[in-house]
């Protein structure tokens, strides 16, 4: 007997499932594409444990006809093509009829679906190794597909999945890329019960990008719109120096299908020429629209690769499009410098409400998620409304002080009977936050800020390794830091006091300081230093303007600290100048001198 045999169908489907289903994010991608093909305009995704435990994708699309339900899980069952000719003009995302079959070969799957005008919907439950059951159910028009226990029947594959956090990040990237391309479609992503992405349907393109990438990047974006012949490039690029340490924010799509192609990356990068530092990469979201017949999506099982006729011509047009986008907005470098110095001046307080992203539409929708970008919502320093007279008084050091205001946005000036008190605003706030965090650490009850969207930071490989080594200690004061592969780390929680002010640049500087601490001292000293550094980075800055209410809050909080006269590094936090001393300095007679003069001359 020969050795070659035709494999059994279930074994074949396991093998080919591997081509389509590499990890949880490929399931999410397939399910989203099915929802889009079904004409949905709202897609809800919920994942648990990185999608390994469960992935649920719900849509309000057309639903699956009752008659189609028994076969939709079979291999090569599709409603999207039927003839050879259809393959040349594929306008749907799916067409192979493989995704549901492949998913059901490696996980349990449950589909609840309802089409328009039907009284009852259909429920399909397919557990691995069993025949699927088909029942009735009730639900509004649309489809919910739930996939549980990925690879439970293939332990070798399951073992190769990354930890849940990393798989979650991958899923998030898949959803973000798709959401960036389709602002008209609503996307929500819930990770272990926490909303990570929340984009309503019918957002403008620029609002959508701001929802996804946050206002810091959004502020620096320039519109791209350039056509040559039938090829049109549209989207956004960030003005330098806003950039990243890798290509993870270079989003490309062809005919609204997300793709990654190094040649396109290089085209954009070359348009920036020398305006980016070595090791820095552009941030962009660019869609290429061209004749469908010039694009072949039938190359790769996961459709990750799309073959484009004449890719080098497309790259040239992309490069020109980016160059023109900068050209139309003045010299890239000059604008960029202006923008960053503006940002420094305005600081984060301005982000809370008033500043619109410069290049973006000035009408954020009601759901506009600019606020849901990392932390912007949480700005502490909400400008106060008008203060009443008594509001400008504050009890401090056993007396009453009148808040005069700020000097040079650096010192708080307080007046009392005795004279003038000058408080260093940063030192004072740092002391307050230091004692607060110290107490929380001692009681093992650190208030933690869960980030809606983790920060992904690019470090040097050495720094990335060192900071991840410190992850356990850092976790005890509220930082959840983990490796994001290569030299990237992901930060998903922060101590709450810091969460209010964090930005990528801020966190990079903070990590530098933490690494400078070295972790060589005794654990207790190291922890104390960590708390100090965190307090320092969380405190209001020199140069930050404060309202009367904010000043009063800081002074009242300072009043409750035990070491109010110094910042946590030992610098004085305030100085007093007695009125008498001022009087003397200017040769003005004080009250007691006047009394003595009157007595000597017998005056009343
Ligand atoms: P393909 O998308 O390549 O056709 P799939 O295995 O992904 O193959 O899906 C099989 C079929 O099931 C689709 O052709 C479609 O008719 C139906 N289907 C899958 N998901 C949905 C959905 N969310 N809404 C409506 N129909 C769906
Ligand atoms: Mg499909």
CSV table of C-alpha atoms and ligand atoms in Angstrom, one decimal, residues 30 33-34 37 80 93-95 97-100 303, ligand 2:
chain,number,residue,atom,x,y,z
A,30,UNK,CA,-13.1,38.1,9.7
A,33,UNK,CA,-15.7,42.0,7.6
A,34,UNK,CA,-18.8,39.8,7.6
A,37,UNK,CA,-20.5,42.9,4.0
A,80,UNK,CA,-20.9,36.7,-2.1
A,93,UNK,CA,-14.5,41.9,2.0
A,94,UNK,CA,-15.3,38.1,2.1
A,95,UNK,CA,-15.8,35.8,-0.8
A,97,UNK,CA,-16.7,31.2,2.4
A,98,UNK,CA,-14.0,30.0,4.7
A,99,UNK,CA,-14.1,32.2,7.8
A,100,UNK,CA,-17.0,30.7,9.7
A,303,UNK,CA,-6.4,39.0,2.5
B,2,LIG,MG1,-16.4,36.4,5.7
